Coordinates of C-alpha atoms in Angstrom, one line a residue:
Chain A
M231 CA -10.7 6.5 -0.1
A232 CA -12.5 9.5 -1.4
T233 CA -11.0 11.7 -4.0
K234 CA -9.7 14.8 -2.5
K235 CA -9.4 18.4 -3.6
F236 CA -6.0 19.7 -4.4
G237 CA -3.9 20.7 -1.6
K238 CA -2.2 24.1 -1.3
A239 CA 1.0 24.7 -3.2
I240 CA 4.1 25.0 -1.1
D241 CA 6.9 27.5 -1.6
L242 CA 9.8 26.1 -3.4
S243 CA 11.5 29.4 -4.3
R244 CA 14.5 28.9 -2.1
L245 CA 15.4 25.7 -4.0
L246 CA 14.2 26.6 -7.5
D247 CA 16.0 29.8 -7.4
N248 CA 19.2 27.9 -6.6
R249 CA 18.9 24.6 -8.4
R250 CA 22.3 23.3 -7.4
L251 CA 20.8 22.8 -4.0
I252 CA 18.4 20.2 -5.4
K253 CA 19.8 16.8 -5.0
P254 CA 17.9 14.2 -7.1
R255 CA 15.4 11.8 -5.5
I256 CA 14.0 10.7 -8.9
T257 CA 16.2 8.0 -10.3
S258 CA 14.6 7.3 -13.6
V259 CA 12.0 8.6 -16.0
G260 CA 9.6 7.2 -18.7
I261 CA 8.2 9.6 -21.3
E262 CA 5.2 9.1 -23.5
L263 CA 5.3 11.3 -26.7
E264 CA 2.1 11.8 -28.8
G265 CA 1.9 13.2 -32.3
G266 CA 2.6 12.2 -35.8
W267 CA 5.7 10.5 -37.3
K268 CA 6.4 9.9 -41.0
T269 CA 7.4 6.3 -40.2
N270 CA 7.9 4.2 -37.1
P271 CA 11.1 5.6 -35.5
S272 CA 13.4 2.7 -35.4
P273 CA 13.8 0.6 -33.2
Y274 CA 10.4 1.6 -31.9
R275 CA 6.8 1.3 -33.1
I276 CA 4.1 3.9 -32.7
I277 CA 1.1 2.6 -30.7
R278 CA -2.5 3.6 -30.7
D279 CA -3.7 6.5 -28.7
G280 CA -7.4 7.3 -29.1
S281 CA -7.1 10.8 -27.9
V282 CA -4.8 11.9 -30.7
H283 CA -6.7 13.1 -33.7
G284 CA -6.9 15.9 -36.3
L285 CA -3.3 15.7 -37.4
N286 CA -3.4 16.3 -41.2
G287 CA -1.4 13.8 -43.2
Y288 CA -1.2 11.4 -40.3
Q289 CA -3.3 8.3 -40.0
P290 CA -4.2 7.3 -36.4
I291 CA -2.9 3.9 -35.5
D292 CA -5.6 1.3 -35.5
G293 CA -5.4 -2.2 -34.1
G294 CA -4.2 -4.6 -36.7
M295 CA -3.0 -1.8 -39.1
S296 CA 0.3 -2.8 -40.5
S297 CA 1.1 0.4 -42.4
P298 CA -0.6 3.6 -43.1
R299 CA -2.2 4.6 -46.4
D300 CA 0.1 5.8 -49.1
G301 CA 1.4 9.3 -48.3
Y302 CA 0.3 9.3 -44.8
G303 CA 2.4 9.2 -41.6
L304 CA 1.4 7.6 -38.3
A305 CA -0.4 9.3 -35.5
G306 CA -0.3 7.8 -32.0
E307 CA 1.9 7.4 -29.0
L308 CA 5.6 6.5 -28.6
P309 CA 6.4 5.4 -25.0
S310 CA 10.1 5.4 -24.0
P311 CA 11.8 2.6 -22.2
V312 CA 13.0 3.4 -18.6
L313 CA 15.5 6.1 -19.1
K314 CA 18.2 7.2 -16.7
L315 CA 18.7 10.9 -15.8
D316 CA 21.7 11.3 -18.1
S317 CA 20.0 9.8 -21.1
W318 CA 16.3 11.0 -21.3
E319 CA 17.1 14.3 -22.9
E320 CA 18.8 12.7 -25.9
W321 CA 16.0 10.3 -26.3
V322 CA 13.4 13.1 -26.4
M323 CA 15.5 15.1 -28.9
K324 CA 15.9 12.1 -31.2
Y325 CA 12.4 10.7 -31.3
Y326 CA 10.2 13.8 -31.0
P327 CA 7.3 13.6 -33.4
E328 CA 7.3 15.7 -36.6
A329 CA 3.7 16.9 -36.1
I330 CA 1.7 17.7 -32.9
N331 CA -1.6 19.5 -32.0
H332 CA -3.6 20.4 -29.0
T333 CA -4.9 16.8 -28.6
C334 CA -1.3 15.5 -28.0
G335 CA -0.3 15.0 -24.3
M336 CA 3.3 14.5 -23.0
H337 CA 3.1 12.2 -20.0
V338 CA 6.2 11.9 -17.7
H339 CA 6.6 8.9 -15.4
M340 CA 9.1 9.4 -12.5
G341 CA 10.8 6.4 -10.8
F342 CA 12.3 6.6 -7.3
G343 CA 15.0 4.5 -5.6
T344 CA 13.0 4.0 -2.5
A345 CA 9.4 3.5 -1.4
M346 CA 9.8 6.4 1.0
H347 CA 10.3 8.9 -1.7
Y348 CA 7.3 7.6 -3.5
M349 CA 5.3 7.8 -0.3
K350 CA 6.3 11.4 0.3
C351 CA 4.8 12.2 -3.2
M352 CA 1.5 10.9 -2.1
D353 CA 0.4 14.3 -0.9
P354 CA -2.3 16.6 -2.3
Q355 CA 0.1 19.5 -2.0
L356 CA 2.4 18.0 -4.8
P357 CA 0.0 18.3 -7.7
A358 CA -1.0 21.7 -6.5
T359 CA 2.7 22.7 -6.4
V360 CA 3.3 21.3 -9.8
V361 CA 0.4 23.4 -11.3
E362 CA 1.5 26.5 -9.5
Y363 CA 5.1 26.3 -10.7
F364 CA 4.2 25.4 -14.3
K365 CA 2.0 28.6 -14.4
R366 CA 5.2 30.5 -13.6
W367 CA 7.2 28.4 -16.1
A368 CA 4.7 29.0 -18.9
G369 CA 4.7 32.7 -18.2
D370 CA 8.5 32.8 -18.0
N371 CA 8.7 31.0 -21.4
K372 CA 6.0 33.4 -22.9
L373 CA 3.6 30.7 -24.0
D374 CA 0.8 32.5 -25.6
D375 CA -2.8 32.5 -24.5
R376 CA -3.7 29.9 -27.1
H377 CA -1.1 27.4 -26.0
P378 CA -2.8 24.1 -24.9
I379 CA -1.0 24.2 -21.5
W380 CA -3.4 26.9 -20.2
P381 CA -6.7 25.0 -20.1
R382 CA -4.8 22.2 -18.4
L383 CA -3.4 24.6 -15.8
R384 CA -6.9 26.1 -15.2
G385 CA -8.3 22.6 -14.6
E386 CA -10.4 22.6 -17.8
S387 CA -9.0 19.4 -19.2
Q388 CA -10.7 16.0 -18.5
Y389 CA -7.3 14.3 -19.1
C390 CA -5.6 16.0 -16.1
Q391 CA -8.2 16.8 -13.6
H392 CA -7.3 18.9 -10.5
V393 CA -8.0 16.3 -7.9
Y394 CA -5.9 14.0 -5.8
A395 CA -6.8 10.3 -5.7
G396 CA -3.4 8.7 -4.8
E397 CA -4.7 6.1 -2.3
D398 CA -7.1 4.6 -4.9
Q399 CA -4.8 5.0 -7.8
I400 CA -1.9 2.9 -6.3
M401 CA -4.3 -0.1 -6.4
N402 CA -4.8 0.1 -10.1
N403 CA -3.0 -2.5 -12.0
S404 CA -4.4 -2.0 -15.5
K405 CA -4.9 0.9 -17.8
D406 CA -8.6 1.8 -18.1
H407 CA -10.2 4.7 -19.8
S408 CA -12.8 5.9 -17.4
Q409 CA -12.5 9.5 -16.5
T410 CA -15.1 9.4 -13.8
R411 CA -14.8 6.3 -11.6
Q412 CA -13.1 6.6 -8.2
G413 CA -9.5 6.2 -8.6
H414 CA -9.3 6.8 -12.2
R415 CA -5.9 7.9 -13.7
Y416 CA -6.9 11.1 -15.4
T417 CA -5.5 13.5 -12.8
V418 CA -2.6 15.9 -12.8
M419 CA -0.5 13.4 -10.9
N420 CA -1.5 9.8 -11.4
Y421 CA 0.0 7.5 -8.7
A422 CA 0.6 4.4 -11.1
Y423 CA 2.4 2.4 -8.4
G424 CA 0.5 -0.8 -9.1
R425 CA 1.1 -0.7 -12.9
T426 CA 4.6 0.9 -13.4
G427 CA 5.9 1.8 -10.0
T428 CA 5.9 5.4 -11.0
V429 CA 4.3 8.7 -10.3
E430 CA 2.9 9.9 -13.6
C431 CA 2.5 13.6 -14.4
R432 CA -0.3 14.1 -17.0
L433 CA -0.4 17.9 -16.9
L434 CA 1.9 18.7 -19.9
P435 CA 0.9 19.0 -23.6
M436 CA 3.3 18.2 -26.3
M437 CA 5.5 21.3 -26.9
D438 CA 6.1 23.0 -30.3
T439 CA 9.7 22.0 -30.3
P440 CA 11.7 19.2 -28.7
K441 CA 13.9 21.8 -26.9
M442 CA 10.9 23.3 -25.2
A443 CA 9.7 19.7 -24.3
V444 CA 13.0 19.0 -22.7
S445 CA 12.8 22.3 -20.7
A446 CA 9.3 21.3 -19.5
I447 CA 10.4 17.9 -18.3
K448 CA 13.4 19.3 -16.6
E449 CA 11.1 21.7 -14.8
L450 CA 8.9 18.9 -13.7
I451 CA 11.8 16.9 -12.4
D452 CA 13.2 19.8 -10.5
I453 CA 9.8 20.8 -9.0
T454 CA 9.3 17.2 -7.8
N455 CA 12.8 16.8 -6.4
A456 CA 12.5 20.2 -4.7
F457 CA 9.1 19.2 -3.2
L458 CA 10.6 16.0 -1.7
I459 CA 13.5 18.1 -0.1
A460 CA 11.2 20.8 1.2
T461 CA 8.8 18.3 2.8
A462 CA 11.4 16.0 4.2
A463 CA 10.6 15.4 7.9
K464 CA 11.1 12.7 10.5
E465 CA 8.2 10.1 10.0
K466 CA 5.6 10.0 12.6
K467 CA 4.7 6.7 14.3
V468 CA 1.0 6.0 14.6
T469 CA 0.1 3.8 17.5
A470 CA -3.2 1.7 18.1
T471 CA -3.6 0.6 21.6
L472 CA -6.2 -1.8 23.0
A473 CA -6.3 -1.5 26.8
A474 CA -8.7 -3.5 29.0
D475 CA -9.3 -4.3 32.7
P476 CA -7.6 -7.6 33.2
E477 CA -10.2 -8.6 35.8
G478 CA -13.1 -8.2 33.4
S479 CA -16.6 -7.6 34.6
P480 CA -18.1 -10.0 37.0
R481 CA -21.4 -11.9 36.4
V482 CA -23.3 -13.2 39.4
R483 CA -26.0 -15.8 38.9
Q484 CA -28.3 -16.7 41.7
L485 CA -30.3 -20.0 41.7
F486 CA -33.3 -20.2 44.0
I487 CA -34.5 -23.5 45.0
Chain B
M244 CA -8.9 -2.0 38.4
E245 CA -6.7 0.0 36.0
A246 CA -6.8 -0.9 32.4
V247 CA -3.7 -2.7 31.1
N248 CA -2.4 -2.6 27.5
Q249 CA -3.4 -5.8 25.8
I250 CA -2.4 -5.1 22.2
V251 CA -0.2 -2.2 21.1
T252 CA 0.5 -1.8 17.4
C253 CA 2.8 0.8 16.0
L254 CA 2.8 1.7 12.3
E255 CA 5.6 3.7 10.7
R256 CA 6.6 4.5 7.2
T257 CA 10.2 3.5 6.4
W258 CA 12.4 3.5 3.3
D259 CA 11.2 0.1 2.3
G260 CA 7.5 0.3 3.2
L261 CA 5.4 0.1 6.3
K262 CA 7.0 -1.1 9.5
V263 CA 4.5 -2.8 11.9
T264 CA 5.6 -3.4 15.5
V265 CA 3.3 -5.4 17.8
K266 CA 3.6 -5.7 21.5
L267 CA 1.2 -8.0 23.3
H268 CA 0.2 -8.6 27.0
P269 CA 1.6 -12.0 27.9
G270 CA -2.0 -13.3 28.3
I271 CA -2.7 -12.7 24.6
E272 CA 0.4 -14.8 23.6
E273 CA -0.5 -17.4 26.2
Y274 CA -3.9 -17.7 24.6
F275 CA -2.4 -18.5 21.2
K276 CA 0.2 -20.8 22.8
S277 CA -2.6 -22.8 24.3
R278 CA -4.6 -23.0 21.1
S279 CA -1.5 -24.1 19.1
E280 CA -0.4 -27.0 21.3
G281 CA 3.1 -25.6 21.1
A282 CA 3.2 -25.7 17.3
T283 CA 4.6 -22.7 15.2
T284 CA 4.9 -21.9 11.6
D285 CA 7.6 -19.9 9.7
V286 CA 5.7 -16.9 8.2
S287 CA 7.8 -17.0 5.1
L288 CA 6.3 -20.4 4.2
V289 CA 2.7 -19.0 4.0
G290 CA 3.2 -15.4 2.9
R291 CA 5.8 -13.1 1.3
S292 CA 4.6 -9.7 2.6
W293 CA 6.2 -9.6 6.0
R294 CA 9.9 -9.0 6.0
S295 CA 12.1 -9.1 9.1
K296 CA 14.9 -6.6 9.1
K297 CA 17.4 -8.8 11.0
D298 CA 16.7 -11.8 8.7
V299 CA 15.5 -13.6 11.8
P300 CA 12.6 -15.8 10.8
L301 CA 9.2 -14.6 11.8
L302 CA 7.2 -17.4 13.5
V303 CA 3.5 -17.5 14.4
H304 CA 1.6 -19.7 16.8
N305 CA -0.5 -22.2 14.9
I306 CA -4.3 -21.9 15.2
P307 CA -7.0 -24.5 15.2
N308 CA -9.3 -24.8 12.1
E309 CA -12.2 -22.9 13.8
L310 CA -10.1 -19.8 13.9
A311 CA -9.2 -20.1 10.2
T312 CA -12.0 -17.9 9.0
Y313 CA -13.2 -14.3 9.1
F314 CA -14.9 -12.8 12.1
A315 CA -17.4 -10.0 12.0
V316 CA -17.0 -7.0 14.3
S317 CA -20.3 -6.8 16.2
N318 CA -21.7 -3.3 16.4
P319 CA -19.1 -1.6 14.2
R320 CA -18.8 2.1 14.5
P321 CA -20.6 4.1 11.8
D322 CA -17.2 5.3 10.3
A323 CA -15.6 1.8 10.5
Q324 CA -13.7 1.1 7.2
Y325 CA -13.5 -2.7 8.0
V326 CA -16.2 -4.7 9.6
S327 CA -14.5 -8.1 9.6
Y328 CA -11.1 -9.5 10.4
R329 CA -8.9 -12.5 10.0
L330 CA -6.4 -14.4 12.1
D331 CA -5.3 -16.9 9.5
Q332 CA -3.3 -14.7 7.0
P333 CA 0.2 -14.4 8.3
G334 CA 2.6 -13.0 5.8
Q335 CA -0.1 -11.3 3.8
R336 CA -1.0 -7.6 3.5
L337 CA -3.0 -5.7 6.1
V338 CA -6.2 -5.9 4.0
V339 CA -7.0 -9.3 2.6
G340 CA -9.8 -11.0 0.6
D341 CA -13.1 -9.1 0.5
G342 CA -12.1 -6.2 2.7
N343 CA -11.1 -8.2 5.8
F344 CA -8.6 -6.6 8.1
N345 CA -5.6 -8.9 8.7
L346 CA -5.0 -9.2 12.4
S347 CA -2.8 -12.2 12.1
F348 CA 0.2 -10.5 13.5
I349 CA -1.1 -10.9 17.0
R350 CA -0.1 -14.6 16.6
L351 CA 3.7 -13.7 16.3
V352 CA 5.9 -15.7 18.6
G353 CA 7.7 -13.4 21.1
A354 CA 5.3 -10.5 20.7
S355 CA 4.8 -10.3 24.4
E356 CA 8.5 -10.1 25.1
G357 CA 10.7 -7.1 25.2
D358 CA 9.8 -4.4 22.8
G359 CA 7.5 -6.9 20.8
V360 CA 8.1 -8.0 17.3
S361 CA 8.5 -5.8 14.1
F362 CA 8.3 -6.6 10.4
T363 CA 8.0 -4.5 7.3
I364 CA 5.3 -4.8 4.5
P365 CA 6.8 -3.5 1.2
G366 CA 4.7 -1.0 -0.7
V367 CA 3.7 2.6 -0.5
Y368 CA 1.3 4.2 2.0
S369 CA 0.1 7.7 2.4
E370 CA -0.2 9.3 5.8
D371 CA -4.0 9.0 5.6
I372 CA -3.9 5.3 4.9
I373 CA -1.6 4.8 8.0
V374 CA -4.2 6.6 10.2
Q375 CA -7.0 4.7 8.6
H376 CA -5.2 1.4 9.3
S377 CA -4.4 2.4 12.9
R378 CA -8.2 3.1 13.6
A379 CA -9.0 -0.3 12.0
I380 CA -6.5 -2.1 14.2
E381 CA -8.1 -0.5 17.3
Q382 CA -11.6 -1.6 16.3
V383 CA -10.8 -5.2 15.2
A384 CA -8.3 -5.7 18.1
E385 CA -11.2 -4.7 20.5
A386 CA -13.5 -7.0 18.7
F387 CA -11.1 -9.9 18.9
F388 CA -10.5 -9.3 22.7
K389 CA -14.2 -9.2 23.5
Q390 CA -14.9 -12.3 21.4
F391 CA -12.1 -14.5 22.6
L392 CA -10.3 -13.1 25.7
K393 CA -12.4 -10.8 27.7
P394 CA -12.4 -12.3 31.2
V395 CA -15.8 -13.1 32.6
K396 CA -16.2 -14.1 36.3
I397 CA -19.4 -16.1 37.0
T398 CA -20.4 -16.7 40.5
S399 CA -23.2 -19.2 41.0
I400 CA -25.1 -19.1 44.3
I401 CA -27.6 -21.8 45.3
S402 CA -30.0 -20.4 47.7
T403 CA -33.0 -21.6 49.6
L404 CA -34.6 -18.2 49.7
I405 CA -38.0 -18.0 48.3
Q406 CA -38.4 -15.7 45.3
E407 CA -41.3 -13.4 44.8
G408 CA -44.3 -15.4 43.6
G409 CA -43.1 -18.5 45.6
S410 CA -41.6 -20.4 42.6
G411 CA -38.1 -21.6 42.2
G412 CA -35.9 -20.7 39.4
Y413 CA -32.8 -18.6 38.9
K414 CA -32.0 -15.0 38.6
E415 CA -29.0 -13.7 36.8
V416 CA -27.5 -10.4 37.9
R417 CA -25.0 -8.7 35.6
Q418 CA -22.8 -6.1 37.2
G419 CA -21.5 -4.2 34.3
D420 CA -20.7 -5.7 30.9

């Protein structure tokens, strides 16, 4: 199916102003941190991420590299295991990188207990709503004009494009790096059902502190849960009917002799 | 004569995936019964994508080898997403192989009785995909009906009337098509 423009953001103020009304639909999260670490944070190993660069004192992970040059740390990505809602904050606080810059993204994968909740997220209004409410969050948290979140919110980043391509993205079962082919994953919300069974938000950059990162991830979880509550409606049935005249159409053949 | 529903397919998103309900005119199921010589197959033996909620086995009427292939939709509409369909993929997803639409569910045993037969295909589907699949079902079901089931009444008349030009021969007259 063709890539679509963003939908229109929906109003979540009733829920986001009163967060105890938000009952969770998300049941698990996975977080990909990017940046520089002095050493591999045990028990994990930093993996390669070609988009991370320019971190002084940190050597980008390269395939086959067993350890960095003397005096250098490791630059790359640290993906979390699947984390429950009561344990992801501690994981972020513990394993946050020592160094980050504007090239470092923070991708959040959200898992759901049912296929229905995932399906309800397959709506162009969701990424539009996420962008809208993160504009407000960034303003409320006084992130200055040079913060890397703003170009992403304006749609200026190739890594989180402001389009919706859910129907094609769910069919992807491998990670490719094209930012242009139909169904590529570089959108604000990437529907990575085929690969991880999750909805991935690629909007967020790494934050200056782990505390701010936790705040951003909490906001994303609340926005998504609130969206699912606000858009809950009885599912419509779609019917395809073939009707035909049971007598058919007669043919008459006349033979003259 | 008034048109009668031949194949009615309902698609609905559920907690587990996509629920497909098919209700057939008895003539459709009779067609498959006649081609199967009474033999049926448990769907779970040939595919894992159709799940019955009540854990009652889903059965399909068997088909002869000449139906185990893809069939092209003649004169597809310009906006048609799928221009061919298959009847030999029970238990598989709605789109199979090289973009063939899977119409195998019209072989389900009991689909002409009561409210028809339902099954669920696990997975995620957007509202747009459901609409697209519904349109595809209309198109390929019509193609199937025209190709295999549309009744044709042929009346042959042997006449001694002399045709224009004095020669014999036959003249075929089609009243509608």
